[in-house]
Coordinates of C-alpha atoms and ligand atoms in Angstrom, one line a residue:
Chain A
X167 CA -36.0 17.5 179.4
X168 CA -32.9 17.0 182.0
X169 CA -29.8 16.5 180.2
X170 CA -26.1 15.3 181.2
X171 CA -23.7 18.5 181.2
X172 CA -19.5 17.2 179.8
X173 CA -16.8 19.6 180.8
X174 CA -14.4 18.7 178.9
X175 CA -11.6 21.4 178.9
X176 CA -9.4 22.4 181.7
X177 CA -11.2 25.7 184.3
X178 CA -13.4 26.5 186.9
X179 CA -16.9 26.1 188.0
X180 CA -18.4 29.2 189.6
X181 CA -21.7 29.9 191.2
X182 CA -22.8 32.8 191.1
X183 CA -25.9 34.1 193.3
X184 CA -28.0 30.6 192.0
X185 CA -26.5 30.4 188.4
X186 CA -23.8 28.3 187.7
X187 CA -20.8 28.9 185.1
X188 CA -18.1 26.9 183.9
X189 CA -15.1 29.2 183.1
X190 CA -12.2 27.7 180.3
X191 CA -8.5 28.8 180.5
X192 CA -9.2 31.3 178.0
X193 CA -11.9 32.9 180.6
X194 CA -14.7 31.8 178.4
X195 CA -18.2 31.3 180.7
X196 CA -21.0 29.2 179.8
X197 CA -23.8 29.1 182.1
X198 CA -25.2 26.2 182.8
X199 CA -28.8 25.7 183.8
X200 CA -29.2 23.2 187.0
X201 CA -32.8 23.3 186.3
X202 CA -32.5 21.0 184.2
X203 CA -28.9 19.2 184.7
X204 CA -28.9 15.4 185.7
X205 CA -25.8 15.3 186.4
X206 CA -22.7 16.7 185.2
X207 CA -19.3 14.5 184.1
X208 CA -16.1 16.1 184.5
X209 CA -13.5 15.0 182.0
X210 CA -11.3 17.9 182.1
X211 CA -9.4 19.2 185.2
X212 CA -11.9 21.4 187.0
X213 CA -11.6 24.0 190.4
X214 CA -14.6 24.3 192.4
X215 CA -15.5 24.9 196.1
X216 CA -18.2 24.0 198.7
X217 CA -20.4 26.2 197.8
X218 CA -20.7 25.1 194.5
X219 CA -21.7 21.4 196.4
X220 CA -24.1 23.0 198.0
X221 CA -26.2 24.2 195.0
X222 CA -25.7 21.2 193.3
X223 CA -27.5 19.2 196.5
X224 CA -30.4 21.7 196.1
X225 CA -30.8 20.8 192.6
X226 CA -30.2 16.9 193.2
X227 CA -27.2 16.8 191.2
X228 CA -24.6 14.0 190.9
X229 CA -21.0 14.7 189.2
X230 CA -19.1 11.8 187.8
X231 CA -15.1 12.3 187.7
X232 CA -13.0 11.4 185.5
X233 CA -9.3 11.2 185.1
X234 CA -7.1 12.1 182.1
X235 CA -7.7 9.3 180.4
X236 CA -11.2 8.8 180.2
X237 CA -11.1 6.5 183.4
X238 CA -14.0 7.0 185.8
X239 CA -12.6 8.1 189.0
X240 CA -15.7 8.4 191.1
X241 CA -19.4 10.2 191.8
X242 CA -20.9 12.4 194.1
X243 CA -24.1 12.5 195.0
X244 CA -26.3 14.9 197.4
X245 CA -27.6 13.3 200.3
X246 CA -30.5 11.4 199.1
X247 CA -33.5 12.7 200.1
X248 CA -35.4 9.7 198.9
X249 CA -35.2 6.3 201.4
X250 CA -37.3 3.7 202.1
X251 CA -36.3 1.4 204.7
X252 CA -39.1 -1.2 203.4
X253 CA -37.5 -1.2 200.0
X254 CA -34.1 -1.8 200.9
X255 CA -34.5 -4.6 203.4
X256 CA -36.6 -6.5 200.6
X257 CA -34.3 -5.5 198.0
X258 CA -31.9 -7.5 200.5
X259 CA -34.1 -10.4 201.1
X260 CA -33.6 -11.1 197.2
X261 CA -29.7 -10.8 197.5
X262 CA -29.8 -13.5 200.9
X263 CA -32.0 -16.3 199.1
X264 CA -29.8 -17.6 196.4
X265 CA -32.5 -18.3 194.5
X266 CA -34.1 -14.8 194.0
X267 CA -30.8 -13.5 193.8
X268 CA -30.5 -15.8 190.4
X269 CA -33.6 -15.2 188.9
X270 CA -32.9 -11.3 188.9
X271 CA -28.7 -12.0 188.3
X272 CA -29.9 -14.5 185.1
X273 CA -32.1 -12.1 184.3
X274 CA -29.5 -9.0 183.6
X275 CA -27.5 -11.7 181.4
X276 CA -30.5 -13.1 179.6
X277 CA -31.3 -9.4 178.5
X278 CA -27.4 -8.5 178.3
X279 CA -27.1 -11.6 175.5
X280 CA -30.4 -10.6 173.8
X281 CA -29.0 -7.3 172.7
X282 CA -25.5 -8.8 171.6
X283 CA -27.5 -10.7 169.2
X284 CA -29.5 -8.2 168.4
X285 CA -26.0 -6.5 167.2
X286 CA -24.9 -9.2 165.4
X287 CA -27.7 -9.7 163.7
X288 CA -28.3 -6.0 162.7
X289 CA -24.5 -5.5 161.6
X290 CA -23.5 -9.0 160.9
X291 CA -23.7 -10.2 157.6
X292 CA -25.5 -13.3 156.6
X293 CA -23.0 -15.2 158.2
X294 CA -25.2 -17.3 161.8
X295 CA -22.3 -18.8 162.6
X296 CA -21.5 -16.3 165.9
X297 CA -25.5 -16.2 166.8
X298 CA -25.8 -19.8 166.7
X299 CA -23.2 -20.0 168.9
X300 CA -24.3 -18.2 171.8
X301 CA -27.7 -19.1 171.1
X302 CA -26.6 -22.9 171.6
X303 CA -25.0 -21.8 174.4
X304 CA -27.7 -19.9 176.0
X305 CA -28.7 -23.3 178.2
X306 CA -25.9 -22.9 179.7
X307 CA -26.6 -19.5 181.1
X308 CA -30.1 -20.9 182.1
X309 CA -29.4 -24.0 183.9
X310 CA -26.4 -22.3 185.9
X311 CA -26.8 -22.6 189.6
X312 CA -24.8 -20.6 191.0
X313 CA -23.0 -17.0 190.2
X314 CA -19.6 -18.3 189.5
X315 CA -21.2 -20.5 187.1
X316 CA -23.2 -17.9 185.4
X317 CA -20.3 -15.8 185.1
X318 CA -18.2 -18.2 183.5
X319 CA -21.2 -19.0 181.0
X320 CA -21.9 -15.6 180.1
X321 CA -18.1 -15.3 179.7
X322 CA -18.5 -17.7 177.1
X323 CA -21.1 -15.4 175.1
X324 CA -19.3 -12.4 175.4
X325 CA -16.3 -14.4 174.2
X326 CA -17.8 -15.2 170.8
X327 CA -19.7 -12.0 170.5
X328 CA -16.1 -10.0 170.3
X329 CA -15.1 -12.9 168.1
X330 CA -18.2 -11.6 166.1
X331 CA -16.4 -7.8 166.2
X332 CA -14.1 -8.4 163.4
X333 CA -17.2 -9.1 161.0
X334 CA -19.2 -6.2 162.6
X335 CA -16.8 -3.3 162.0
X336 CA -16.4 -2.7 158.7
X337 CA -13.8 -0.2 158.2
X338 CA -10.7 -2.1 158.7
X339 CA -10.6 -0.9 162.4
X340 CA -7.9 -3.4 163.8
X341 CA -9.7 -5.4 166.5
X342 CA -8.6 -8.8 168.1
X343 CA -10.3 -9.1 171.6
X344 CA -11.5 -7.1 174.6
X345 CA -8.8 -5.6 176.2
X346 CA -9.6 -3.1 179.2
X347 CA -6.5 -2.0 180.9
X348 CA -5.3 -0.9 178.9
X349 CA -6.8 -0.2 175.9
X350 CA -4.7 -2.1 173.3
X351 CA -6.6 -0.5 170.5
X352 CA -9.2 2.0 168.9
X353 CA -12.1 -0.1 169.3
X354 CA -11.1 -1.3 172.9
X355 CA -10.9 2.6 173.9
X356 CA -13.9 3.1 172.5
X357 CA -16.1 0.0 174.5
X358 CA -13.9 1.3 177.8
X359 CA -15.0 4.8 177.5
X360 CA -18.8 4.3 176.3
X361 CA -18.9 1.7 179.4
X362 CA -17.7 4.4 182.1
X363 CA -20.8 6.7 180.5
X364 CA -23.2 4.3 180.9
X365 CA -22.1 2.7 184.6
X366 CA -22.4 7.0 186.1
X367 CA -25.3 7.3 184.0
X368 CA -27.2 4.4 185.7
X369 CA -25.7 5.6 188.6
X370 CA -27.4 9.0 188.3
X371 CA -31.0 6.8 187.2
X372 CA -30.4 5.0 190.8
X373 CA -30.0 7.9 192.8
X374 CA -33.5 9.3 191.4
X375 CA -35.0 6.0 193.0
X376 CA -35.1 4.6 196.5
X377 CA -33.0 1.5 195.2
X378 CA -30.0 0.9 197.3
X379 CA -27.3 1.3 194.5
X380 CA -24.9 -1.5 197.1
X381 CA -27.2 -4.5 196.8
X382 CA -26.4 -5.9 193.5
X383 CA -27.4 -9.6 192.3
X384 CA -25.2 -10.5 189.9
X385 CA -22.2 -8.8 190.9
X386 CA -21.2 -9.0 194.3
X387 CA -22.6 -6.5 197.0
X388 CA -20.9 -3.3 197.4
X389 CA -17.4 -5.0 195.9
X390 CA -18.1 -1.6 194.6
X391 CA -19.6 0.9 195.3
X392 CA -22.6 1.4 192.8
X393 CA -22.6 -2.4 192.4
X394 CA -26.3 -2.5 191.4
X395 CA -25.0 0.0 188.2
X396 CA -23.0 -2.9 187.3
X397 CA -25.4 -5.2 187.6
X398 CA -28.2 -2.9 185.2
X399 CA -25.5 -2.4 183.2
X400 CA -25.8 -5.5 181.8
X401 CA -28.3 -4.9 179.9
X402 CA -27.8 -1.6 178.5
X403 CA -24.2 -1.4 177.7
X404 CA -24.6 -3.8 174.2
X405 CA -27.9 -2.1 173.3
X406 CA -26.6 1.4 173.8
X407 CA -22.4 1.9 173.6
X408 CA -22.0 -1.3 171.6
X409 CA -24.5 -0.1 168.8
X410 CA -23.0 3.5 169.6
X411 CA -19.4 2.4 168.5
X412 CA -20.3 0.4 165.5
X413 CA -22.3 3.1 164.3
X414 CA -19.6 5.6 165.0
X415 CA -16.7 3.8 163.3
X416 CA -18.8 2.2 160.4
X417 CA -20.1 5.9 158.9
X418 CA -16.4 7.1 159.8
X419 CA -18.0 9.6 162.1
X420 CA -14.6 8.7 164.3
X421 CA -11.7 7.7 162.4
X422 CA -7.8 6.6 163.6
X423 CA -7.1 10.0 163.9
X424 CA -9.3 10.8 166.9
X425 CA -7.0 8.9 168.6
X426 CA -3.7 8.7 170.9
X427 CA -1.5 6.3 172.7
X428 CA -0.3 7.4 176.0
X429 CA 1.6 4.9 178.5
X430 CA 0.7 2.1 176.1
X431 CA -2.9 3.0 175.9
X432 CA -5.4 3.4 173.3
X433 CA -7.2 6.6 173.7
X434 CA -9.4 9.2 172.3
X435 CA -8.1 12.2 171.8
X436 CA -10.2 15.3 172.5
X437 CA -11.5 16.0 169.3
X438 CA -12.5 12.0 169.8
X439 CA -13.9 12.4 173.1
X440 CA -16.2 15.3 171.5
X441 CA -17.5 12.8 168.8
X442 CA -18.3 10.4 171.2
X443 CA -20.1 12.0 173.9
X444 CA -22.1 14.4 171.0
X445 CA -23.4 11.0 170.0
X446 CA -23.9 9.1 173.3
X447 CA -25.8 12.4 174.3
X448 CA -27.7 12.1 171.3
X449 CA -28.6 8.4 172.1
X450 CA -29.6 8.5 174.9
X451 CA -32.4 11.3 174.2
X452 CA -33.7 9.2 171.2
X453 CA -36.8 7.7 172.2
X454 CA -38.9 4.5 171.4
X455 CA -43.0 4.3 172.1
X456 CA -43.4 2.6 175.2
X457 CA -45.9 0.1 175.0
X458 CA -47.4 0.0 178.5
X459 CA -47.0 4.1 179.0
X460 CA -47.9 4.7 175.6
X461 CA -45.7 7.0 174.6
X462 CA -42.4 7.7 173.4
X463 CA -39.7 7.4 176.5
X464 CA -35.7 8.3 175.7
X465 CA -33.2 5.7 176.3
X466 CA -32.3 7.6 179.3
X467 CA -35.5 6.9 180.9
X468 CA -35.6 3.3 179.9
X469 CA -32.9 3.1 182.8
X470 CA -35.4 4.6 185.4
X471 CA -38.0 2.5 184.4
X472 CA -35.6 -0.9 185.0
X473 CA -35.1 0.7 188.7
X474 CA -38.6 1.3 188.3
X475 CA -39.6 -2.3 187.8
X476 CA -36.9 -3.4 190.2
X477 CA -38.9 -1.9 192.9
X478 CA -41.9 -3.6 191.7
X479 CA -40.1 -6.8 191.9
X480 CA -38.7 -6.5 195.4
X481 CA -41.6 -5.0 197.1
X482 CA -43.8 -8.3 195.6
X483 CA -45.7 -6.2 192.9
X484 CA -44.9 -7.3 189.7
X485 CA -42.4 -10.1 188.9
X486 CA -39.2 -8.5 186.9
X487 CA -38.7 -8.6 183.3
X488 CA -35.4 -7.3 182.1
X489 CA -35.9 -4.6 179.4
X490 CA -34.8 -6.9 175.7
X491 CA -35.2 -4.3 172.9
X492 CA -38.0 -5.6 170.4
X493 CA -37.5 -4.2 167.2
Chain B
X108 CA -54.5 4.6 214.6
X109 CA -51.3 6.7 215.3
X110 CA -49.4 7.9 212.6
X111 CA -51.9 8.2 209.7
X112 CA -51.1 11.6 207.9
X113 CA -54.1 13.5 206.1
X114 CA -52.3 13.1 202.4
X115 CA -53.0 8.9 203.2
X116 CA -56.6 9.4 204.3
X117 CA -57.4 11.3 200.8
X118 CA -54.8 8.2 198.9
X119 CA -57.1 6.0 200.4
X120 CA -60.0 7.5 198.9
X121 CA -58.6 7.3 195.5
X122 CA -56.5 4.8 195.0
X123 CA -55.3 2.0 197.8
X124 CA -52.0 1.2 196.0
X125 CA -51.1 5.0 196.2
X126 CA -51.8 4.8 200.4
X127 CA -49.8 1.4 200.6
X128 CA -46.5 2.9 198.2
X129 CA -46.5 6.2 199.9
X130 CA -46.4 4.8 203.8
X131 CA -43.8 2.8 202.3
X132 CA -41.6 5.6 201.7
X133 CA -42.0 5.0 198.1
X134 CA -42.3 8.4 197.2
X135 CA -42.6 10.3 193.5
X136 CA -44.1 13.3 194.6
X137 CA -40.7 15.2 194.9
X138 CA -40.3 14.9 190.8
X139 CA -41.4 17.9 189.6
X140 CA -45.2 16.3 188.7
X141 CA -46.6 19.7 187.5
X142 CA -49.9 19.2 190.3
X143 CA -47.1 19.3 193.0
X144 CA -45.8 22.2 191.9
X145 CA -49.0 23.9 191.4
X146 CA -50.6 23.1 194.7
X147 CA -47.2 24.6 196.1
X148 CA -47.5 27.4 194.7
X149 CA -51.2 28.2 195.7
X150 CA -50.0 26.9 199.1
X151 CA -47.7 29.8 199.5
X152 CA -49.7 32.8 197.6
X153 CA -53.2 32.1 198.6
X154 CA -54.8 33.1 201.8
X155 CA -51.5 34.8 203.2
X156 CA -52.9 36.6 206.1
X157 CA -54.0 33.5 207.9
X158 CA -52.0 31.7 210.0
X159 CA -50.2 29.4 208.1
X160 CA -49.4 25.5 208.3
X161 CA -51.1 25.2 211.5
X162 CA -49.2 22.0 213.1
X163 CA -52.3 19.7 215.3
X164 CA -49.7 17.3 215.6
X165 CA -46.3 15.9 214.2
X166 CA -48.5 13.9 211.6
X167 CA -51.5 16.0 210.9
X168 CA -51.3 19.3 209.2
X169 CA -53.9 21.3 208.4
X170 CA -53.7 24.4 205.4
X171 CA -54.8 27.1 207.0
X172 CA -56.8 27.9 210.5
X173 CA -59.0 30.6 210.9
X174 CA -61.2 30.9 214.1
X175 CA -63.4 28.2 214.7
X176 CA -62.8 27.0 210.8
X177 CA -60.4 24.9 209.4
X178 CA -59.6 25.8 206.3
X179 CA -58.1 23.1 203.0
X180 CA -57.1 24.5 199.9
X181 CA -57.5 22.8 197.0
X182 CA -56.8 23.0 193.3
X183 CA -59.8 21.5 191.5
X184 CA -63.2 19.9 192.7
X185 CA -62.1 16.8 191.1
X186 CA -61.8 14.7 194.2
X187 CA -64.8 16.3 196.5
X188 CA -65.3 12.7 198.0
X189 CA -61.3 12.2 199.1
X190 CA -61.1 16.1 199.7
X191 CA -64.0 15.5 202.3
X192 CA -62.6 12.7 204.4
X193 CA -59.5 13.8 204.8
X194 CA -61.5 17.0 205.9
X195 CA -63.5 14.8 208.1
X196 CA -60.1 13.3 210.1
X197 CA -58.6 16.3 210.7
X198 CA -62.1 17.4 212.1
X199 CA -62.1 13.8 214.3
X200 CA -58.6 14.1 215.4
X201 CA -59.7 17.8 216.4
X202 CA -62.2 16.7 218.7
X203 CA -60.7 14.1 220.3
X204 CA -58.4 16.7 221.3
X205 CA -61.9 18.8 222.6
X206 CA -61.7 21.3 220.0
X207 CA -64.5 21.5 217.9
X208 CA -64.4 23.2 214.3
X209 CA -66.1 23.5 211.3
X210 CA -63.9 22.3 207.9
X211 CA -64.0 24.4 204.8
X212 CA -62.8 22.9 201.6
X213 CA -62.1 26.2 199.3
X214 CA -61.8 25.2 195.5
X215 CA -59.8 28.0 193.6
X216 CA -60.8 26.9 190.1
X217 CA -64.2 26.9 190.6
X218 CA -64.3 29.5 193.5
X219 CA -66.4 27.1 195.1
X220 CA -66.5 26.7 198.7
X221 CA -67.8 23.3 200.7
X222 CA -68.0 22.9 204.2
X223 CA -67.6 19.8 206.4
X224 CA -69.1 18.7 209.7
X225 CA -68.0 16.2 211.8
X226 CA -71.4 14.1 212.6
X227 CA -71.6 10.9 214.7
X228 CA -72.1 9.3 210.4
X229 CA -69.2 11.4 209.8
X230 CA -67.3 9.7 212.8
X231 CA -68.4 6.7 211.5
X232 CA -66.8 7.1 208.1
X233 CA -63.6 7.8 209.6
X234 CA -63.5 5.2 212.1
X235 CA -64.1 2.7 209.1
X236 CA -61.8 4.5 207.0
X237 CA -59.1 3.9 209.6
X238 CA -59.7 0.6 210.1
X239 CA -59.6 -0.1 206.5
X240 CA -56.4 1.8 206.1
X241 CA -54.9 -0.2 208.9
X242 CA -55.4 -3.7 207.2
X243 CA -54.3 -2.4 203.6
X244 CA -51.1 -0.8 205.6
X245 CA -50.8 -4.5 207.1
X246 CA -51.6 -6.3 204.0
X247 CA -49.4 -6.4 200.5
X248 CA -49.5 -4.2 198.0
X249 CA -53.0 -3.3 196.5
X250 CA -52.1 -4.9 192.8
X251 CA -52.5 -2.4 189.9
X252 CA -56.1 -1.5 188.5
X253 CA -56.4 0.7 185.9
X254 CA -58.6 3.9 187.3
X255 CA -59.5 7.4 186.0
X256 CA -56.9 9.0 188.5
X257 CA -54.4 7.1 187.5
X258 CA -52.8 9.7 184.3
X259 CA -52.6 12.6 187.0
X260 CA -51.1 10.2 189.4
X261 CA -47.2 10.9 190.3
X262 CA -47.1 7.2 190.5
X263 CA -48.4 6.8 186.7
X264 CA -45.0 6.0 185.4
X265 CA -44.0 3.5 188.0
X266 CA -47.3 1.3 187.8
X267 CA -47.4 1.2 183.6
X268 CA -43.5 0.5 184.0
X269 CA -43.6 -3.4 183.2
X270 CA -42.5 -5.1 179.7
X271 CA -45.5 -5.8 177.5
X272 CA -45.4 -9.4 176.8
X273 CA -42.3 -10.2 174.8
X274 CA -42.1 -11.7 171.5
X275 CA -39.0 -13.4 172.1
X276 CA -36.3 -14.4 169.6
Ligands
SF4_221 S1 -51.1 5.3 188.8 FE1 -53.2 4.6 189.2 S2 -52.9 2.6 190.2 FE2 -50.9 3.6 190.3 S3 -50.9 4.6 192.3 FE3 -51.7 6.1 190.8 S4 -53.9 5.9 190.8 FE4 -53.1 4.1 191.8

């Protein structure tokens, strides 16, 4: 099974004949097998040279960077290998007719709001006021015409799902709304961090496809440049690092302590960051029975399968159906 | 028909969804599906002192070539039907060249070896292969049928990708 690779301490990465090692400070190696790496996330400060590019292009690998806080800097991926010129251009068709690009951008919210329900309902308490909320506001999202207008609806949703937060952690973590940058507080760092793993992971899911990771529906084209990560996003980022943090901070398993302010930003600290990706690792390898494939499938490939299905979509195969978790 | 590789006349054979995706560039093979790997393998270990990956043209390749016999190695007996028309091009694109040969499809597991002639009936299959291929290549994609192939297929995972039907909340 491929599996992400963290560095999170400060060294070197060295390739030596075809193995790769990442040295600490202390001189420390740990080999690391790009057999089966996916791709590997750098949250420490890390030397490397070409050559070291060059075996990860064999292997396929993408890196995601980080900066010291926790902020994704950016990717890079070996040339893709993978194209399809048919794919693209009718990936683009679907961007060009507003209405195509609706279905698929309504689509990404429809499933986005199904799994923050799906969180309020499985750490709420008996309280419906939040669900019926959104669910009354869910017309909204459905009868928007154009993106702007989606946006603003689904704004509307998220607001009173983080309104729902305060109910949903139960620890007396101090939470009072989103806040991105900065961080104001625990929780915030938390959402901003988990977010940043799952936009490279997606990222890394793309790459493995001949999606064209600019053409995006619901966010703009290439206003960035994995916009289409953003847009599958969506979906995932309440089913997976929204569940993740609740069920992080409501067993304790991360605590105040795991984390600093620097520059008037919430952050974890290292022993945090540890926590964290241990469980987002763990997560993402947990798997559910598929019920077309029959068989069990990790959440990690849950993300393949939506570029899977995307394909499907755009090349007129099968009409897409955002992935809305069922149990 | 130009530009028809022998991998697309054996898709065809087995499944026409797998011939429309793959001229589409929609490609899964380079995953790691274990049958890939295997028939690479053989690829490079079997039959060594022949000449290897004889080149007829920039879209036809051909295993192995040895004297008048062209020579395709394959894994498993499985797919004699596929195995044999994509045998049966090469052979046709052969001749239309003037070079005559004799195919030989050599099946390691069962140490079985089949040989192919191009007839004017096996002309004929070909010729109505391509045209078919043609108007699939044309047309849209073949929709999905379930068929024996399909769980050895590097495709399986993208065709069984859809939602079941929900039950929404
Ligand atoms: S999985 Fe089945 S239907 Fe799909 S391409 Fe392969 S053989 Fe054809």
């Amino acid at each position: 099974m491929n599996r992400d690779i963290f560095i999170l301490s400060n060294g070197r990465m060295k390739r030596k004949d075809n193995t790769l090692y990442f040295e600490d400070e202390k001189g420390e190696k740990r080999p690391i097998p790009v057999e089966q790496t996916n791709s590997i996330h750098f949250l420490g400060q890390v030397d490397f040279n070409t050559s070291l590019l060059h075996l990860l292009s064999q292997h396929q690998i993408c890196f995601h960077v980080y900066n010291y806080y926790g902020y994704y800097d950016g990717t890079f991926c070996p040339r893709n290998p993978k194209v399809s010129g048919f794919t693209v251009v009718q990936q683009s068709a679907h961007v060009l007719d507003p209405e195509k690009r609706m279905y698929l951008a309504k689509s990404f919210v429809l499933a986005g709001i199904h799994h923050m329900l799906r969180n309020i309902r499985r750490n709420g308490s008996n309280d419906t006021a939040y669900s019926d909320t959104i669910l009354s506001m869910l017309d909204r999202v459905e009868s928007a015409r154009t993106i702007p207008e989606l946006m603003g609806a689904e704004g509307h949703c998220r607001q009173v799902y983080y309104d729902a937060f305060g109910q949903l952690l139960k620890n007396g973590m101090e939470w009072h709304s989103r806040s991105k940058q900065p961080p104001k507080d625990p929780v915030n760092a938390l959402i901003s961090f988990g977010n940043s793993l799952m936009y490279t992971t997606i990222i890394s899911e793309i790459y493995k496809t001949v999606l064209d990771p600019t053409v995006s529906f619901l966010h703009e084209p290439s206003s960035r440049r994995f916009s289409l990560s953003l847009d599958i996003a969506e979906i995932f980022k309440p089913l997976i690092i929204d569940s993740l943090v609740f069920t992080l901070l409501n067993n304790r398993r991360i605590q105040e302590k795991h984390f600093e302010s620097k520059d008037g930003a919430v952050l974890l600290n290292s022993e945090g960051r540890k926590r964290f990706l241990a469980a987002f690792d763990e997560k993402m390898k947990t798997t559910i029975k598929h019920r077309k494939l029959n068989r069990q499938v990790s959440y990690r490939y849950l993300i393949r399968l939506e570029a899977y299905k995307l394909i499907k979509h755009f090349i007129g195969d099968e009409v897409y159906k955002p992935f809305k978790a069922w149990w | 028909m130009e530009n028809v590789r022998g991998v697309e006349v054996h898709y065809y054979a087995i499944c026409k969804r797998k011939l429309w995706l793959f001229h589409k560039g929609i490609r899964f093979e380079n995953d790691g599906h274990e049958r890939v790997i295997e028939g690479k393998i053989l690829h490079e270990h079997a039959y060594p002192k022949m000449d290897k990956d004889v080149e007829l043209e920039a879209f036809v390749r051909i295993d192995r070539q040895d004297g008048d016999v062209l020579r395709e190695i394959k894994l498993t007996s499985k797919m004699k039907k596929a195995d044999r028309l994509q045998m049966l091009y090469y052979l046709y694109i052969l001749k239309q060249k003037g070079i005559r040969k004799t195919g030989l499809l050599s099946y390691t597991k069962e140490k079985e070896t089949v040989e192919v002639h191009l007839d004017d009936d096996g002309e004929q299959e070909v010729r109505k292969a391509l045209a078919n291929i043609q108007t699939i290549l044309e047309g849209n994609i073949p929709p999905f049928q379930k068929l024996p192939y399909c769980s050895k297929c590097a495709y399986k995972d993208f065709c069984f990708s859809g939602e079941a039907d929900q039950d929404e909340s």
